[in-house]
Amino acid sequence: MIKVNSALQQDKIIELLNNLTEENIHFAYHKKEGISLLFETDADDLEKAAKIAKSAIKSQSWGSVLYFQVVSVSV
């Protein structure tokens, strides 16, 4: 599982990651906790999944100016 911390653009982050498949890694929105969005992933390497998610968000026009954090979460 990964956690995205962002106070803004949460709907866009959810839409982006739910539709993202990169290097056979998929993301599925799980739930919201305050400003944190939790996503399930089928990745074995959670750090790699977090880096892919962060890169995908930064590549968006709205993501390049967004203050956010992506971290892996052990369940």
PDB file of N, CA and C in Angstrom:
ATOM      1  N   MET A   1       0.849  -1.164   0.000  1.00  0.00           N
ATOM      2  CA  MET A   1       0.000   0.000   0.000  1.00  0.00           C
ATOM      3  C   MET A   1       0.899   1.233   0.000  1.00  0.00           C
ATOM      4  N   ILE A   2       0.441   2.281  -0.682  1.00  0.00           N
ATOM      5  CA  ILE A   2       1.155   3.557  -0.653  1.00  0.00           C
ATOM      6  C   ILE A   2       0.209   4.628  -0.134  1.00  0.00           C
ATOM      7  N   LYS A   3       0.809   5.690   0.394  1.00  0.00           N
ATOM      8  CA  LYS A   3       0.033   6.811   0.912  1.00  0.00           C
ATOM      9  C   LYS A   3       0.503   8.081   0.220  1.00  0.00           C
ATOM     10  N   VAL A   4      -0.470   8.850  -0.292  1.00  0.00           N
ATOM     11  CA  VAL A   4      -0.180  10.141  -0.908  1.00  0.00           C
ATOM     12  C   VAL A   4      -0.729  11.215   0.021  1.00  0.00           C
ATOM     13  N   ASN A   5       0.142  12.079   0.508  1.00  0.00           N
ATOM     14  CA  ASN A   5      -0.267  13.187   1.369  1.00  0.00           C
ATOM     15  C   ASN A   5      -0.343  14.449   0.521  1.00  0.00           C
ATOM     16  N   SER A   6      -1.554  14.978   0.379  1.00  0.00           N
ATOM     17  CA  SER A   6      -1.757  16.203  -0.381  1.00  0.00           C
ATOM     18  C   SER A   6      -3.084  16.822   0.025  1.00  0.00           C
ATOM     19  N   ALA A   7      -3.060  18.111   0.317  1.00  0.00           N
ATOM     20  CA  ALA A   7      -4.292  18.801   0.689  1.00  0.00           C
ATOM     21  C   ALA A   7      -5.090  19.221  -0.545  1.00  0.00           C
ATOM     22  N   LEU A   8      -4.432  19.312  -1.690  1.00  0.00           N
ATOM     23  CA  LEU A   8      -5.076  19.800  -2.914  1.00  0.00           C
ATOM     24  C   LEU A   8      -5.063  18.739  -4.008  1.00  0.00           C
ATOM     25  N   GLN A   9      -5.960  18.896  -4.970  1.00  0.00           N
ATOM     26  CA  GLN A   9      -6.030  18.051  -6.171  1.00  0.00           C
ATOM     27  C   GLN A   9      -6.242  16.568  -5.858  1.00  0.00           C
ATOM     28  N   GLN A  10      -6.902  16.258  -4.768  1.00  0.00           N
ATOM     29  CA  GLN A  10      -7.076  14.859  -4.384  1.00  0.00           C
ATOM     30  C   GLN A  10      -7.888  14.072  -5.409  1.00  0.00           C
ATOM     31  N   ASP A  11      -8.939  14.677  -5.954  1.00  0.00           N
ATOM     32  CA  ASP A  11      -9.744  13.971  -6.962  1.00  0.00           C
ATOM     33  C   ASP A  11      -8.913  13.631  -8.193  1.00  0.00           C
ATOM     34  N   LYS A  12      -8.055  14.553  -8.607  1.00  0.00           N
ATOM     35  CA  LYS A  12      -7.205  14.306  -9.773  1.00  0.00           C
ATOM     36  C   LYS A  12      -6.165  13.225  -9.485  1.00  0.00           C
ATOM     37  N   ILE A  13      -5.636  13.210  -8.275  1.00  0.00           N
ATOM     38  CA  ILE A  13      -4.663  12.179  -7.895  1.00  0.00           C
ATOM     39  C   ILE A  13      -5.323  10.808  -7.918  1.00  0.00           C
ATOM     40  N   ILE A  14      -6.527  10.712  -7.357  1.00  0.00           N
ATOM     41  CA  ILE A  14      -7.253   9.437  -7.351  1.00  0.00           C
ATOM     42  C   ILE A  14      -7.505   8.965  -8.774  1.00  0.00           C
ATOM     43  N   GLU A  15      -7.997   9.859  -9.623  1.00  0.00           N
ATOM     44  CA  GLU A  15      -8.280   9.491 -11.014  1.00  0.00           C
ATOM     45  C   GLU A  15      -7.009   9.054 -11.739  1.00  0.00           C
ATOM     46  N   LEU A  16      -5.930   9.789 -11.549  1.00  0.00           N
ATOM     47  CA  LEU A  16      -4.665   9.473 -12.213  1.00  0.00           C
ATOM     48  C   LEU A  16      -4.142   8.098 -11.805  1.00  0.00           C
ATOM     49  N   LEU A  17      -4.051   7.855 -10.505  1.00  0.00           N
ATOM     50  CA  LEU A  17      -3.451   6.604 -10.046  1.00  0.00           C
ATOM     51  C   LEU A  17      -4.357   5.400 -10.281  1.00  0.00           C
ATOM     52  N   ASN A  18      -5.670   5.587 -10.204  1.00  0.00           N
ATOM     53  CA  ASN A  18      -6.583   4.472 -10.494  1.00  0.00           C
ATOM     54  C   ASN A  18      -6.445   3.995 -11.938  1.00  0.00           C
ATOM     55  N   ASN A  19      -6.078   4.896 -12.840  1.00  0.00           N
ATOM     56  CA  ASN A  19      -5.951   4.559 -14.258  1.00  0.00           C
ATOM     57  C   ASN A  19      -4.511   4.302 -14.683  1.00  0.00           C
ATOM     58  N   LEU A  20      -3.593   4.280 -13.732  1.00  0.00           N
ATOM     59  CA  LEU A  20      -2.174   4.137 -14.055  1.00  0.00           C
ATOM     60  C   LEU A  20      -1.725   2.680 -13.979  1.00  0.00           C
ATOM     61  N   THR A  21      -1.056   2.245 -15.024  1.00  0.00           N
ATOM     62  CA  THR A  21      -0.354   0.963 -15.024  1.00  0.00           C
ATOM     63  C   THR A  21       1.020   1.227 -15.617  1.00  0.00           C
ATOM     64  N   GLU A  22       2.040   1.011 -14.817  1.00  0.00           N
ATOM     65  CA  GLU A  22       3.409   1.226 -15.286  1.00  0.00           C
ATOM     66  C   GLU A  22       4.279   0.110 -14.731  1.00  0.00           C
ATOM     67  N   GLU A  23       5.075  -0.489 -15.600  1.00  0.00           N
ATOM     68  CA  GLU A  23       5.950  -1.610 -15.227  1.00  0.00           C
ATOM     69  C   GLU A  23       5.157  -2.715 -14.523  1.00  0.00           C
ATOM     70  N   ASN A  24       3.962  -2.982 -15.043  1.00  0.00           N
ATOM     71  CA  ASN A  24       3.049  -4.002 -14.496  1.00  0.00           C
ATOM     72  C   ASN A  24       2.656  -3.734 -13.047  1.00  0.00           C
ATOM     73  N   ILE A  25       2.698  -2.479 -12.643  1.00  0.00           N
ATOM     74  CA  ILE A  25       2.257  -2.082 -11.305  1.00  0.00           C
ATOM     75  C   ILE A  25       0.961  -1.302 -11.453  1.00  0.00           C
ATOM     76  N   HIS A  26      -0.049  -1.716 -10.697  1.00  0.00           N
ATOM     77  CA  HIS A  26      -1.363  -1.088 -10.736  1.00  0.00           C
ATOM     78  C   HIS A  26      -1.665  -0.488  -9.364  1.00  0.00           C
ATOM     79  N   PHE A  27      -2.519   0.526  -9.354  1.00  0.00           N
ATOM     80  CA  PHE A  27      -2.934   1.174  -8.117  1.00  0.00           C
ATOM     81  C   PHE A  27      -4.454   1.186  -8.049  1.00  0.00           C
ATOM     82  N   ALA A  28      -4.994   1.041  -6.852  1.00  0.00           N
ATOM     83  CA  ALA A  28      -6.441   1.108  -6.637  1.00  0.00           C
ATOM     84  C   ALA A  28      -6.695   1.930  -5.374  1.00  0.00           C
ATOM     85  N   TYR A  29      -7.515   2.966  -5.511  1.00  0.00           N
ATOM     86  CA  TYR A  29      -7.847   3.817  -4.369  1.00  0.00           C
ATOM     87  C   TYR A  29      -8.494   2.984  -3.274  1.00  0.00           C
ATOM     88  N   HIS A  30      -8.031   3.156  -2.044  1.00  0.00           N
ATOM     89  CA  HIS A  30      -8.554   2.393  -0.906  1.00  0.00           C
ATOM     90  C   HIS A  30      -9.419   3.274  -0.004  1.00  0.00           C
ATOM     91  N   LYS A  31      -8.820   4.355   0.537  1.00  0.00           N
ATOM     92  CA  LYS A  31      -9.593   5.255   1.390  1.00  0.00           C
ATOM     93  C   LYS A  31      -8.823   6.542   1.656  1.00  0.00           C
ATOM     94  N   LYS A  32      -9.545   7.494   2.245  1.00  0.00           N
ATOM     95  CA  LYS A  32      -8.974   8.789   2.595  1.00  0.00           C
ATOM     96  C   LYS A  32      -8.904   8.898   4.114  1.00  0.00           C
ATOM     97  N   GLU A  33      -7.785   9.411   4.608  1.00  0.00           N
ATOM     98  CA  GLU A  33      -7.601   9.685   6.036  1.00  0.00           C
ATOM     99  C   GLU A  33      -7.049  11.100   6.166  1.00  0.00           C
ATOM    100  N   GLY A  34      -7.897  12.064   6.450  1.00  0.00           N
ATOM    101  CA  GLY A  34      -7.465  13.459   6.521  1.00  0.00           C
ATOM    102  C   GLY A  34      -6.986  13.922   5.158  1.00  0.00           C
ATOM    103  N   ILE A  35      -5.716  14.355   5.084  1.00  0.00           N
ATOM    104  CA  ILE A  35      -5.169  14.764   3.787  1.00  0.00           C
ATOM    105  C   ILE A  35      -4.447  13.612   3.088  1.00  0.00           C
ATOM    106  N   SER A  36      -4.518  12.435   3.668  1.00  0.00           N
ATOM    107  CA  SER A  36      -3.835  11.264   3.103  1.00  0.00           C
ATOM    108  C   SER A  36      -4.782  10.421   2.270  1.00  0.00           C
ATOM    109  N   LEU A  37      -4.287   9.988   1.117  1.00  0.00           N
ATOM    110  CA  LEU A  37      -5.016   9.066   0.249  1.00  0.00           C
ATOM    111  C   LEU A  37      -4.265   7.747   0.252  1.00  0.00           C
ATOM    112  N   LEU A  38      -4.953   6.668   0.548  1.00  0.00           N
ATOM    113  CA  LEU A  38      -4.324   5.350   0.578  1.00  0.00           C
ATOM    114  C   LEU A  38      -4.694   4.576  -0.679  1.00  0.00           C
ATOM    115  N   PHE A  39      -3.683   3.967  -1.290  1.00  0.00           N
ATOM    116  CA  PHE A  39      -3.864   3.184  -2.506  1.00  0.00           C
ATOM    117  C   PHE A  39      -3.292   1.791  -2.307  1.00  0.00           C
ATOM    118  N   GLU A  40      -4.049   0.794  -2.707  1.00  0.00           N
ATOM    119  CA  GLU A  40      -3.536  -0.569  -2.741  1.00  0.00           C
ATOM    120  C   GLU A  40      -2.752  -0.729  -4.031  1.00  0.00           C
ATOM    121  N   THR A  41      -1.736  -1.566  -3.990  1.00  0.00           N
ATOM    122  CA  THR A  41      -0.938  -1.842  -5.173  1.00  0.00           C
ATOM    123  C   THR A  41      -0.537  -3.307  -5.184  1.00  0.00           C
ATOM    124  N   ASP A  42      -0.340  -3.834  -6.380  1.00  0.00           N
ATOM    125  CA  ASP A  42       0.081  -5.227  -6.507  1.00  0.00           C
ATOM    126  C   ASP A  42       1.600  -5.355  -6.585  1.00  0.00           C
ATOM    127  N   ALA A  43       2.302  -4.263  -6.337  1.00  0.00           N
ATOM    128  CA  ALA A  43       3.766  -4.257  -6.426  1.00  0.00           C
ATOM    129  C   ALA A  43       4.394  -4.998  -5.250  1.00  0.00           C
ATOM    130  N   ASP A  44       5.436  -5.755  -5.542  1.00  0.00           N
ATOM    131  CA  ASP A  44       6.215  -6.397  -4.484  1.00  0.00           C
ATOM    132  C   ASP A  44       7.151  -5.390  -3.821  1.00  0.00           C
ATOM    133  N   ASP A  45       7.652  -4.454  -4.616  1.00  0.00           N
ATOM    134  CA  ASP A  45       8.564  -3.418  -4.131  1.00  0.00           C
ATOM    135  C   ASP A  45       7.762  -2.131  -3.914  1.00  0.00           C
ATOM    136  N   LEU A  46       7.380  -1.863  -2.676  1.00  0.00           N
ATOM    137  CA  LEU A  46       6.548  -0.696  -2.379  1.00  0.00           C
ATOM    138  C   LEU A  46       7.280   0.618  -2.607  1.00  0.00           C
ATOM    139  N   GLU A  47       8.581   0.641  -2.396  1.00  0.00           N
ATOM    140  CA  GLU A  47       9.357   1.860  -2.651  1.00  0.00           C
ATOM    141  C   GLU A  47       9.324   2.207  -4.137  1.00  0.00           C
ATOM    142  N   LYS A  48       9.432   1.200  -4.983  1.00  0.00           N
ATOM    143  CA  LYS A  48       9.359   1.414  -6.427  1.00  0.00           C
ATOM    144  C   LYS A  48       7.973   1.919  -6.807  1.00  0.00           C
ATOM    145  N   ALA A  49       6.934   1.350  -6.222  1.00  0.00           N
ATOM    146  CA  ALA A  49       5.564   1.788  -6.497  1.00  0.00           C
ATOM    147  C   ALA A  49       5.377   3.249  -6.089  1.00  0.00           C
ATOM    148  N   ALA A  50       5.925   3.636  -4.945  1.00  0.00           N
ATOM    149  CA  ALA A  50       5.824   5.022  -4.484  1.00  0.00           C
ATOM    150  C   ALA A  50       6.531   5.971  -5.450  1.00  0.00           C
ATOM    151  N   LYS A  51       7.697   5.566  -5.948  1.00  0.00           N
ATOM    152  CA  LYS A  51       8.436   6.399  -6.904  1.00  0.00           C
ATOM    153  C   LYS A  51       7.667   6.557  -8.213  1.00  0.00           C
ATOM    154  N   ILE A  52       7.034   5.483  -8.679  1.00  0.00           N
ATOM    155  CA  ILE A  52       6.240   5.543  -9.909  1.00  0.00           C
ATOM    156  C   ILE A  52       5.060   6.487  -9.725  1.00  0.00           C
ATOM    157  N   ALA A  53       4.369   6.380  -8.595  1.00  0.00           N
ATOM    158  CA  ALA A  53       3.226   7.252  -8.321  1.00  0.00           C
ATOM    159  C   ALA A  53       3.664   8.713  -8.245  1.00  0.00           C
ATOM    160  N   LYS A  54       4.760   8.982  -7.557  1.00  0.00           N
ATOM    161  CA  LYS A  54       5.265  10.350  -7.427  1.00  0.00           C
ATOM    162  C   LYS A  54       5.636  10.922  -8.786  1.00  0.00           C
ATOM    163  N   SER A  55       6.302  10.136  -9.599  1.00  0.00           N
ATOM    164  CA  SER A  55       6.688  10.576 -10.935  1.00  0.00           C
ATOM    165  C   SER A  55       5.464  10.865 -11.801  1.00  0.00           C
ATOM    166  N   ALA A  56       4.450  10.017 -11.696  1.00  0.00           N
ATOM    167  CA  ALA A  56       3.230  10.210 -12.484  1.00  0.00           C
ATOM    168  C   ALA A  56       2.523  11.503 -12.088  1.00  0.00           C
ATOM    169  N   ILE A  57       2.469  11.785 -10.795  1.00  0.00           N
ATOM    170  CA  ILE A  57       1.822  13.021 -10.330  1.00  0.00           C
ATOM    171  C   ILE A  57       2.622  14.235 -10.781  1.00  0.00           C
ATOM    172  N   LYS A  58       3.951  14.187 -10.634  1.00  0.00           N
ATOM    173  CA  LYS A  58       4.802  15.315 -11.037  1.00  0.00           C
ATOM    174  C   LYS A  58       4.732  15.595 -12.534  1.00  0.00           C
ATOM    175  N   SER A  59       4.437  14.579 -13.330  1.00  0.00           N
ATOM    176  CA  SER A  59       4.411  14.759 -14.782  1.00  0.00           C
ATOM    177  C   SER A  59       3.156  15.482 -15.263  1.00  0.00           C
ATOM    178  N   GLN A  60       2.173  15.645 -14.394  1.00  0.00           N
ATOM    179  CA  GLN A  60       0.950  16.355 -14.760  1.00  0.00           C
ATOM    180  C   GLN A  60       1.178  17.861 -14.659  1.00  0.00           C
ATOM    181  N   SER A  61       0.446  18.641 -15.462  1.00  0.00           N
ATOM    182  CA  SER A  61       0.601  20.098 -15.413  1.00  0.00           C
ATOM    183  C   SER A  61       0.260  20.639 -14.026  1.00  0.00           C
ATOM    184  N   TRP A  62      -0.742  20.080 -13.387  1.00  0.00           N
ATOM    185  CA  TRP A  62      -1.134  20.515 -12.044  1.00  0.00           C
ATOM    186  C   TRP A  62      -0.235  19.902 -10.967  1.00  0.00           C
ATOM    187  N   GLY A  63       0.419  18.795 -11.258  1.00  0.00           N
ATOM    188  CA  GLY A  63       1.247  18.106 -10.275  1.00  0.00           C
ATOM    189  C   GLY A  63       2.631  18.695 -10.116  1.00  0.00           C
ATOM    190  N   SER A  64       3.097  19.372 -11.156  1.00  0.00           N
ATOM    191  CA  SER A  64       4.450  19.921 -11.102  1.00  0.00           C
ATOM    192  C   SER A  64       4.570  21.071 -10.100  1.00  0.00           C
ATOM    193  N   VAL A  65       3.450  21.687  -9.720  1.00  0.00           N
ATOM    194  CA  VAL A  65       3.470  22.796  -8.760  1.00  0.00           C
ATOM    195  C   VAL A  65       2.798  22.415  -7.439  1.00  0.00           C
ATOM    196  N   LEU A  66       2.452  21.157  -7.301  1.00  0.00           N
ATOM    197  CA  LEU A  66       1.720  20.672  -6.132  1.00  0.00           C
ATOM    198  C   LEU A  66       2.683  20.234  -5.032  1.00  0.00           C
ATOM    199  N   TYR A  67       2.391  20.621  -3.793  1.00  0.00           N
ATOM    200  CA  TYR A  67       3.169  20.136  -2.653  1.00  0.00           C
ATOM    201  C   TYR A  67       2.525  18.839  -2.184  1.00  0.00           C
ATOM    202  N   PHE A  68       3.249  17.734  -2.286  1.00  0.00           N
ATOM    203  CA  PHE A  68       2.714  16.436  -1.894  1.00  0.00           C
ATOM    204  C   PHE A  68       3.852  15.505  -1.501  1.00  0.00           C
ATOM    205  N   GLN A  69       3.477  14.388  -0.893  1.00  0.00           N
ATOM    206  CA  GLN A  69       4.445  13.375  -0.471  1.00  0.00           C
ATOM    207  C   GLN A  69       3.847  12.010  -0.768  1.00  0.00           C
ATOM    208  N   VAL A  70       4.675  11.085  -1.245  1.00  0.00           N
ATOM    209  CA  VAL A  70       4.244   9.706  -1.485  1.00  0.00           C
ATOM    210  C   VAL A  70       5.171   8.792  -0.692  1.00  0.00           C
ATOM    211  N   VAL A  71       4.579   7.941   0.136  1.00  0.00           N
ATOM    212  CA  VAL A  71       5.365   7.017   0.950  1.00  0.00           C
ATOM    213  C   VAL A  71       4.756   5.624   0.886  1.00  0.00           C
ATOM    214  N   SER A  72       5.584   4.629   1.100  1.00  0.00           N
ATOM    215  CA  SER A  72       5.087   3.253   1.168  1.00  0.00           C
ATOM    216  C   SER A  72       4.583   2.988   2.581  1.00  0.00           C
ATOM    217  N   VAL A  73       3.563   2.144   2.673  1.00  0.00           N
ATOM    218  CA  VAL A  73       2.950   1.824   3.962  1.00  0.00           C
ATOM    219  C   VAL A  73       2.864   0.312   4.082  1.00  0.00           C
ATOM    220  N   SER A  74       3.421  -0.230   5.137  1.00  0.00           N
ATOM    221  CA  SER A  74       3.311  -1.670   5.381  1.00  0.00           C
ATOM    222  C   SER A  74       1.984  -1.955   6.063  1.00  0.00           C
ATOM    223  N   VAL A  75       1.323  -2.995   5.591  1.00  0.00           N
ATOM    224  CA  VAL A  75       0.012  -3.341   6.158  1.00  0.00           C
ATOM    225  C   VAL A  75       0.155  -4.541   7.058  1.00  0.00           C
TER     226      VAL A  75
END
